[in-house]
mmCIF file with all atom_site columns, C-alpha atoms in Angstrom:
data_model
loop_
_atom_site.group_PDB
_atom_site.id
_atom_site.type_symbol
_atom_site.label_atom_id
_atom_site.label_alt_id
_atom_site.label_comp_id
_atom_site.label_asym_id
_atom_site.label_entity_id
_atom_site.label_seq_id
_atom_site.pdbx_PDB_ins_code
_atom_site.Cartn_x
_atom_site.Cartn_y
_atom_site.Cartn_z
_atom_site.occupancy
_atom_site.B_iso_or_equiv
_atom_site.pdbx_formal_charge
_atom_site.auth_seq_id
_atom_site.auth_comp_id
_atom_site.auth_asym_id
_atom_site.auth_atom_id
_atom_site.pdbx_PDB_model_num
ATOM 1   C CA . UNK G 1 1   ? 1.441   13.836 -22.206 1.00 0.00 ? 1   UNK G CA 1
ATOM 2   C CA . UNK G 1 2   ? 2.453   10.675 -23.675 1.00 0.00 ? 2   UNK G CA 1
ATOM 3   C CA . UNK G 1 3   ? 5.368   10.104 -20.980 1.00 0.00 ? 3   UNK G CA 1
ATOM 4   C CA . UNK G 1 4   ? 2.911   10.889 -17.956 1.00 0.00 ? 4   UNK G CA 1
ATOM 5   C CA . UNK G 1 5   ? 0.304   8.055  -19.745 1.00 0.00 ? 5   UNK G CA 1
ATOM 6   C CA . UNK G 1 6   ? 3.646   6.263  -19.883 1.00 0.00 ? 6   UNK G CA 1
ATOM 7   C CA . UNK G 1 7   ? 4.966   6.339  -16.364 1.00 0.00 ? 7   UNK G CA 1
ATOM 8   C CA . UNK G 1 8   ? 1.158   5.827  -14.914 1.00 0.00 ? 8   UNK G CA 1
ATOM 9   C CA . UNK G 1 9   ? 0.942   2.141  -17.191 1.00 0.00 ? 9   UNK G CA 1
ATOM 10  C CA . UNK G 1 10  ? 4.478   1.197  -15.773 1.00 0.00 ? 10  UNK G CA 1
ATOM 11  C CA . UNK G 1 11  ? 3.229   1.779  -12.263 1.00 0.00 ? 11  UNK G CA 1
ATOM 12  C CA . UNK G 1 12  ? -0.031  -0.236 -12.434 1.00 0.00 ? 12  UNK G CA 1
ATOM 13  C CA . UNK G 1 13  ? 2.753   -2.632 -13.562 1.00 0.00 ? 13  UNK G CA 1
ATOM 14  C CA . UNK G 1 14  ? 4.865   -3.102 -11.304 1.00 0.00 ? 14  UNK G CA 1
ATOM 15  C CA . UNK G 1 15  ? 2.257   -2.824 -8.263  1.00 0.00 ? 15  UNK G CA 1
ATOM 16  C CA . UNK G 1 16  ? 2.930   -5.418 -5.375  1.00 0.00 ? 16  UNK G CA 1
ATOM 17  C CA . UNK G 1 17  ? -0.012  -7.179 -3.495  1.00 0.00 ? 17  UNK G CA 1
ATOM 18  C CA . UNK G 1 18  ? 0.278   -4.783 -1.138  1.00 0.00 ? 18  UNK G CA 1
ATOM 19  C CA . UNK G 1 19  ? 0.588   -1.905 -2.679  1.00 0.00 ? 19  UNK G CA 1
ATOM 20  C CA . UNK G 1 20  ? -2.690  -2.386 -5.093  1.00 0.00 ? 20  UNK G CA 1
ATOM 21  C CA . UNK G 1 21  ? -4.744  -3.412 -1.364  1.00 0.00 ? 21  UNK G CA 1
ATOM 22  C CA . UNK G 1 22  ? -3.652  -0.086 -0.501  1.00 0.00 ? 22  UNK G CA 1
ATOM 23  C CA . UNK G 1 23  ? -4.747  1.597  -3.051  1.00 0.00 ? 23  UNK G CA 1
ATOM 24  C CA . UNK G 1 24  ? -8.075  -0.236 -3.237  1.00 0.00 ? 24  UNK G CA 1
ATOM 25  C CA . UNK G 1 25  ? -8.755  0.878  0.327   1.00 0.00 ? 25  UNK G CA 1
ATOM 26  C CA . UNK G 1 26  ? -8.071  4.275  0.268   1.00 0.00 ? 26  UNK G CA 1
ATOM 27  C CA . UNK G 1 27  ? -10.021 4.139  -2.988  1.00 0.00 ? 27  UNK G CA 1
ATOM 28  C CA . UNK G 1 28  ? -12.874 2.715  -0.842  1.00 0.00 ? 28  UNK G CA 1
ATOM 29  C CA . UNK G 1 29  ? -12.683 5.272  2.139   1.00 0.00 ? 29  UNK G CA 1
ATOM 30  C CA . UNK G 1 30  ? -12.234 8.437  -0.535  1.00 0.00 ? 30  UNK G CA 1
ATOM 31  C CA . UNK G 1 31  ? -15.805 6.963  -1.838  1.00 0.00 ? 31  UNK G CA 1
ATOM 32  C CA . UNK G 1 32  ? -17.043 6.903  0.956   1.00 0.00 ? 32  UNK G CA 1
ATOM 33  C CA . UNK G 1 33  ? -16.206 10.075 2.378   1.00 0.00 ? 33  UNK G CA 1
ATOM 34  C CA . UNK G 1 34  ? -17.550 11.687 -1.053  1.00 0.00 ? 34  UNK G CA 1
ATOM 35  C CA . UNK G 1 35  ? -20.714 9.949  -0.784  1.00 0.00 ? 35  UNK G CA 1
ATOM 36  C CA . UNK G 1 36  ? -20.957 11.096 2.841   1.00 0.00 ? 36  UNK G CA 1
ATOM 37  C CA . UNK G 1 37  ? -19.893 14.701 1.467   1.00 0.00 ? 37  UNK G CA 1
ATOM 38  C CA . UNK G 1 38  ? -22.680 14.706 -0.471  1.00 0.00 ? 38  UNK G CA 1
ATOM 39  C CA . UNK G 1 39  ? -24.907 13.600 1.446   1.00 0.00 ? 39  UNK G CA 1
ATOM 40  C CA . UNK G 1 40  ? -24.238 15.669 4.709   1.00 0.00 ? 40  UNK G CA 1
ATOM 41  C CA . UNK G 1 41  ? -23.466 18.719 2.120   1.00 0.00 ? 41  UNK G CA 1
ATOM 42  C CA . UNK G 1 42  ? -26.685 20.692 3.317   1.00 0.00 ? 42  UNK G CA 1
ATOM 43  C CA . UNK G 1 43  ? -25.675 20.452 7.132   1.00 0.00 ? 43  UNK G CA 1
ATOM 44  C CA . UNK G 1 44  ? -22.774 22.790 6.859   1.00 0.00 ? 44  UNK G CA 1
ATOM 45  C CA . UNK G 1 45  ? -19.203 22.709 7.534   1.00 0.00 ? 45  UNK G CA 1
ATOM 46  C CA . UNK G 1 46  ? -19.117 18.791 8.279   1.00 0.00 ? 46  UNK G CA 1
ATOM 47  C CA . UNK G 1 47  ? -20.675 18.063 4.282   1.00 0.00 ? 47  UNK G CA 1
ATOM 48  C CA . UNK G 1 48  ? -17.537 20.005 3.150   1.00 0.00 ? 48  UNK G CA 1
ATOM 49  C CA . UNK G 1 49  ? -15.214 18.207 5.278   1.00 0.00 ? 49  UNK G CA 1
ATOM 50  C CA . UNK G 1 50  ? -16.059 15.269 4.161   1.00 0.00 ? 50  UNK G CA 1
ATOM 51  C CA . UNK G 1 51  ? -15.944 16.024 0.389   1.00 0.00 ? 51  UNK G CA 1
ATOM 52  C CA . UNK G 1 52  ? -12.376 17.262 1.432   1.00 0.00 ? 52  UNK G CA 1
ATOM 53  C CA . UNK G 1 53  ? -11.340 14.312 3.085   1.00 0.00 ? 53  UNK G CA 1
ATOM 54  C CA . UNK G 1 54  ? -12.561 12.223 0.227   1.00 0.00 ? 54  UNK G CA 1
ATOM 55  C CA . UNK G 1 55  ? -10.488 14.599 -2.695  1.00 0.00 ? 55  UNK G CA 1
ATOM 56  C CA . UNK G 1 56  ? -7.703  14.559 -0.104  1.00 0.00 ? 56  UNK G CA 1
ATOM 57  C CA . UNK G 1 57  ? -7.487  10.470 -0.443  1.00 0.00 ? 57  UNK G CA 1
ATOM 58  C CA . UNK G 1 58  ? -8.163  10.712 -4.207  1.00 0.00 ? 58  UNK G CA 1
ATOM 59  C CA . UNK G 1 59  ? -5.321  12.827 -4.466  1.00 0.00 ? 59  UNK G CA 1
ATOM 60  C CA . UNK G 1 60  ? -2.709  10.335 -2.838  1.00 0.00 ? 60  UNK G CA 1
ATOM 61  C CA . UNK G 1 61  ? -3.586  7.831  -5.785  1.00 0.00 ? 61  UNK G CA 1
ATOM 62  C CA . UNK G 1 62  ? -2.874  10.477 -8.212  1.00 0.00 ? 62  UNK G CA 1
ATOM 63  C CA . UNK G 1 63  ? 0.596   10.955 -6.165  1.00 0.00 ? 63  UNK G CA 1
ATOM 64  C CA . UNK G 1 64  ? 1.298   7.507  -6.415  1.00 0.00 ? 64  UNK G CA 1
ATOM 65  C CA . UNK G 1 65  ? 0.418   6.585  -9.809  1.00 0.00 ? 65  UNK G CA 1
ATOM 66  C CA . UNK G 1 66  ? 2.575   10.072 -10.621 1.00 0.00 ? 66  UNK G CA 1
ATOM 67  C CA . UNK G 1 67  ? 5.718   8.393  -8.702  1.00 0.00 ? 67  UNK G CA 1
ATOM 68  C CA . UNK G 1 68  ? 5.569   10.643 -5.763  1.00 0.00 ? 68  UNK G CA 1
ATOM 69  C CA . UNK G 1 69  ? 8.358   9.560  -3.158  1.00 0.00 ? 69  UNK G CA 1
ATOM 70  C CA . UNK G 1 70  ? 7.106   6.439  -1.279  1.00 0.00 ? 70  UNK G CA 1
ATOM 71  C CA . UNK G 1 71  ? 8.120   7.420  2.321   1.00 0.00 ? 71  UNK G CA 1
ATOM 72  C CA . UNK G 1 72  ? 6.725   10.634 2.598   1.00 0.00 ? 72  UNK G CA 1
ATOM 73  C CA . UNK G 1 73  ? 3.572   9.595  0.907   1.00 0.00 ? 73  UNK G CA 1
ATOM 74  C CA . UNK G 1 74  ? 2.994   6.267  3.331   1.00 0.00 ? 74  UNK G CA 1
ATOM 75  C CA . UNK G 1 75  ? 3.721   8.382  6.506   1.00 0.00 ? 75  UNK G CA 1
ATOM 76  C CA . UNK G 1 76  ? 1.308   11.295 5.517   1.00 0.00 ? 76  UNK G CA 1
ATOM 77  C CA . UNK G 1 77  ? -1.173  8.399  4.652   1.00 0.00 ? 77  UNK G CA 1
ATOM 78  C CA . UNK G 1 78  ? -0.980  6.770  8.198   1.00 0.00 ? 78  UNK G CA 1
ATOM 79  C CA . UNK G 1 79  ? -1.114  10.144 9.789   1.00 0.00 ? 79  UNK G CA 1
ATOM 80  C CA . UNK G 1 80  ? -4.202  11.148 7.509   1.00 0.00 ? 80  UNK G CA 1
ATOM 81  C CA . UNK G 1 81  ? -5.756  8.211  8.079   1.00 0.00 ? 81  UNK G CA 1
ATOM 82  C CA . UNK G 1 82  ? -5.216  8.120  11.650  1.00 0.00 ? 82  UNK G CA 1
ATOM 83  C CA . UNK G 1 83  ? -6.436  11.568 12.554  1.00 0.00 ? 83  UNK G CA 1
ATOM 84  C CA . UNK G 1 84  ? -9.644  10.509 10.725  1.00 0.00 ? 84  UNK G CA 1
ATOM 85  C CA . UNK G 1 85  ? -10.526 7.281  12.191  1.00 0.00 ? 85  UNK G CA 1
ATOM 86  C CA . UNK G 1 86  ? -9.855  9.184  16.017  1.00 0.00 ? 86  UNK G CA 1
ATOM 87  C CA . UNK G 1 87  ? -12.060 12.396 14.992  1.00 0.00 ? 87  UNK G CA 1
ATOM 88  C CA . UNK G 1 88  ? -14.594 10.094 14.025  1.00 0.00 ? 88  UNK G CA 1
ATOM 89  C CA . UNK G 1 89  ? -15.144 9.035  17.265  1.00 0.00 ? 89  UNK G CA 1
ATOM 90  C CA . UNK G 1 90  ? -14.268 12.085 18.735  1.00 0.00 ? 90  UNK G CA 1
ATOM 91  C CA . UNK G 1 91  ? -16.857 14.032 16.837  1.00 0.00 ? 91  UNK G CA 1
ATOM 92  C CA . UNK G 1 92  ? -19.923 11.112 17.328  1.00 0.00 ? 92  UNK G CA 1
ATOM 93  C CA . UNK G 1 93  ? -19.248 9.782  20.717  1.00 0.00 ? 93  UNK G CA 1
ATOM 94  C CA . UNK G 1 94  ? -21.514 8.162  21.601  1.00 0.00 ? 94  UNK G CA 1
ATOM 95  C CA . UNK G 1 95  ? -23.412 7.717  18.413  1.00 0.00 ? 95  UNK G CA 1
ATOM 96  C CA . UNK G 1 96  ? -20.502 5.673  16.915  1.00 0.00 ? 96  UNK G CA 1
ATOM 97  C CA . UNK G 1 97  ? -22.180 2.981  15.649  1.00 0.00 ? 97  UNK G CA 1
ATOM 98  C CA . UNK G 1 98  ? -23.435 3.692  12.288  1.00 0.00 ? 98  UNK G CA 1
ATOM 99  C CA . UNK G 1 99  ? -23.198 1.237  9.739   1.00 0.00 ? 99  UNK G CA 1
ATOM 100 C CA . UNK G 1 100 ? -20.970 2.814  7.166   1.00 0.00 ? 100 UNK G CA 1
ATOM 101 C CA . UNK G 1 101 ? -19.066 4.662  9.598   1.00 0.00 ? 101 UNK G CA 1
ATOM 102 C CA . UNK G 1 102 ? -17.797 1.076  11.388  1.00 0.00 ? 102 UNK G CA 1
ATOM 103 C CA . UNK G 1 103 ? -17.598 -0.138 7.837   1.00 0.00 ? 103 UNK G CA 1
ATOM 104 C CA . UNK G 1 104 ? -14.975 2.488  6.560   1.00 0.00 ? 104 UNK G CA 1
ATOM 105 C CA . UNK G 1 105 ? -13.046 2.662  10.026  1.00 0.00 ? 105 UNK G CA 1
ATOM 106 C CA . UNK G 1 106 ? -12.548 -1.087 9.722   1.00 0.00 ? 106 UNK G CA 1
ATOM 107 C CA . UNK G 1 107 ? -11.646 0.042  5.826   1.00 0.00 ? 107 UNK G CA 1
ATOM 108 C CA . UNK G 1 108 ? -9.140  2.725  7.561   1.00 0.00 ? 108 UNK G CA 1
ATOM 109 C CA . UNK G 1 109 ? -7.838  0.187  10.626  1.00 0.00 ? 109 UNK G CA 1
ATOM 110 C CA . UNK G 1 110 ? -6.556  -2.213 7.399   1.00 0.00 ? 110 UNK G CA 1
ATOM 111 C CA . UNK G 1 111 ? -5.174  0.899  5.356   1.00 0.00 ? 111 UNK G CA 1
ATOM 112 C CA . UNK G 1 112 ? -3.036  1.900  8.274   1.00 0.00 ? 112 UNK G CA 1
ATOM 113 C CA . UNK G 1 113 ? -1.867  -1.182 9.321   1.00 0.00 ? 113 UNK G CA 1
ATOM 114 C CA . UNK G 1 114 ? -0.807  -1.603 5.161   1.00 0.00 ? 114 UNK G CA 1
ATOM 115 C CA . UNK G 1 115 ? 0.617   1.402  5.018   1.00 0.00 ? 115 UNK G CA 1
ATOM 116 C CA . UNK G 1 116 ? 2.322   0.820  8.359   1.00 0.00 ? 116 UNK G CA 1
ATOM 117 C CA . UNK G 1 117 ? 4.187   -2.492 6.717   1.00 0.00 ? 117 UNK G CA 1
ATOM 118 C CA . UNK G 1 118 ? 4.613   -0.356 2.918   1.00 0.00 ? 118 UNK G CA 1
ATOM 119 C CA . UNK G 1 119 ? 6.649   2.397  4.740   1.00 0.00 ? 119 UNK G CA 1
ATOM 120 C CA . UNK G 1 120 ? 8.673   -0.523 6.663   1.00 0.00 ? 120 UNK G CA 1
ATOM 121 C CA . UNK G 1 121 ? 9.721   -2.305 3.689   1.00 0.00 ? 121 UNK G CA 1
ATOM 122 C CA . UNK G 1 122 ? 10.279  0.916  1.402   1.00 0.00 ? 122 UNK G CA 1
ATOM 123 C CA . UNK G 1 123 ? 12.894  2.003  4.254   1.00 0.00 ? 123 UNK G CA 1
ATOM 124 C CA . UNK G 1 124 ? 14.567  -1.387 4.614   1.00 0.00 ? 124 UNK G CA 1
ATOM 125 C CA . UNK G 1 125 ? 14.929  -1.077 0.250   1.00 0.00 ? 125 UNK G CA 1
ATOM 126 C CA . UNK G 1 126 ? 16.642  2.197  0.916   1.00 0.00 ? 126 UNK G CA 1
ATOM 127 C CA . UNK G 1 127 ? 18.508  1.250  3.693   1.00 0.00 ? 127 UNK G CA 1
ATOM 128 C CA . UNK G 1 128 ? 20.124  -1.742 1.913   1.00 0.00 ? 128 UNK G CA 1
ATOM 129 C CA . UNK G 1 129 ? 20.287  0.927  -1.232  1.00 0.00 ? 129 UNK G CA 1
ATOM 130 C CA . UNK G 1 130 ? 22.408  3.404  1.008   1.00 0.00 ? 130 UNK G CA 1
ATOM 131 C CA . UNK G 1 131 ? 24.110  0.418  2.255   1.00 0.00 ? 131 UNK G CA 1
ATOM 132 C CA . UNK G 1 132 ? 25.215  -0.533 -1.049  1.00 0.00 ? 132 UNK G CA 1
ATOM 133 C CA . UNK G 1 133 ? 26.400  2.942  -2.254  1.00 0.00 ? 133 UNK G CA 1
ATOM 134 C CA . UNK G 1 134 ? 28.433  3.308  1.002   1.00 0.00 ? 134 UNK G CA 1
ATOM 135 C CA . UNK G 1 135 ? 30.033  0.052  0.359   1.00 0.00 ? 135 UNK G CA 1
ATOM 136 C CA . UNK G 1 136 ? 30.722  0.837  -3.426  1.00 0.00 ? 136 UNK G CA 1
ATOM 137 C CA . UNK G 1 137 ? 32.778  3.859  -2.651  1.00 0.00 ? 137 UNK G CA 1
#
């Protein structure tokens, strides 16, 4: 248990800028989603999907505090966060206009565009890592 407390301080240690925006936003939209969760809970199927939405974001800062490969987890994140913000309009059209709603797409607009620029410079480190391997040999 000790190594796992370990790793998780070292992360939150050697977080860039970026990286802790990122995680403050999807921190952000997961609350939000769980408050909506809760809140919608007693109208059926859309309560639930909200409350699993919310876990689902809450679970990619577990992933990334746990070391989880960065590529993978930044191009899940834009495509999770992406199918979100379209259903959302999608699914209220043309009642799209409610104040938390706008609040957390603008939340999930940001997110992308940071994950977006995480995923370009975490492929650029491992292209000039490859690059340096090759060149070794």
């Amino acid at each position: 248990m000790a190594s796992v407390s370990t790793r998780l301080v070292g992360r939150y240690r050697s977080m860039s800028t970026l990286e802790s925006v990122a995680v403050l936003l999807v921190l952000v939209t997961a609350l939000v989603h769980l408050y909506e969760g809760v809140e919608d809970f007693n109208e059926g199927v859309l309560g639930i999907l909200f409350l699993l939405a919310g876990l689902g974001f809450l679970g990619a800062i577990v992933l990334f505090f746990l070391d989880f490969p960065r590529l993978p987890l930044y191009i899940v994140g834009i495509f999770y966060t992406g199918l979100q913000f379209v259903l959302y309009f999608v699914l209220r059209w043309p009642e799209v206009y409610d104040t938390l709603g706008v609040f957390d797409k603008a939340v999930q607009f940001v997110l992308m565009l940071v994950l977006v620029e995480l995923f370009r410079s975490e492929r650029a480190k491992s292209d000039e890592e490859t690059a340096g391997e090759e060149t070794a040999e």
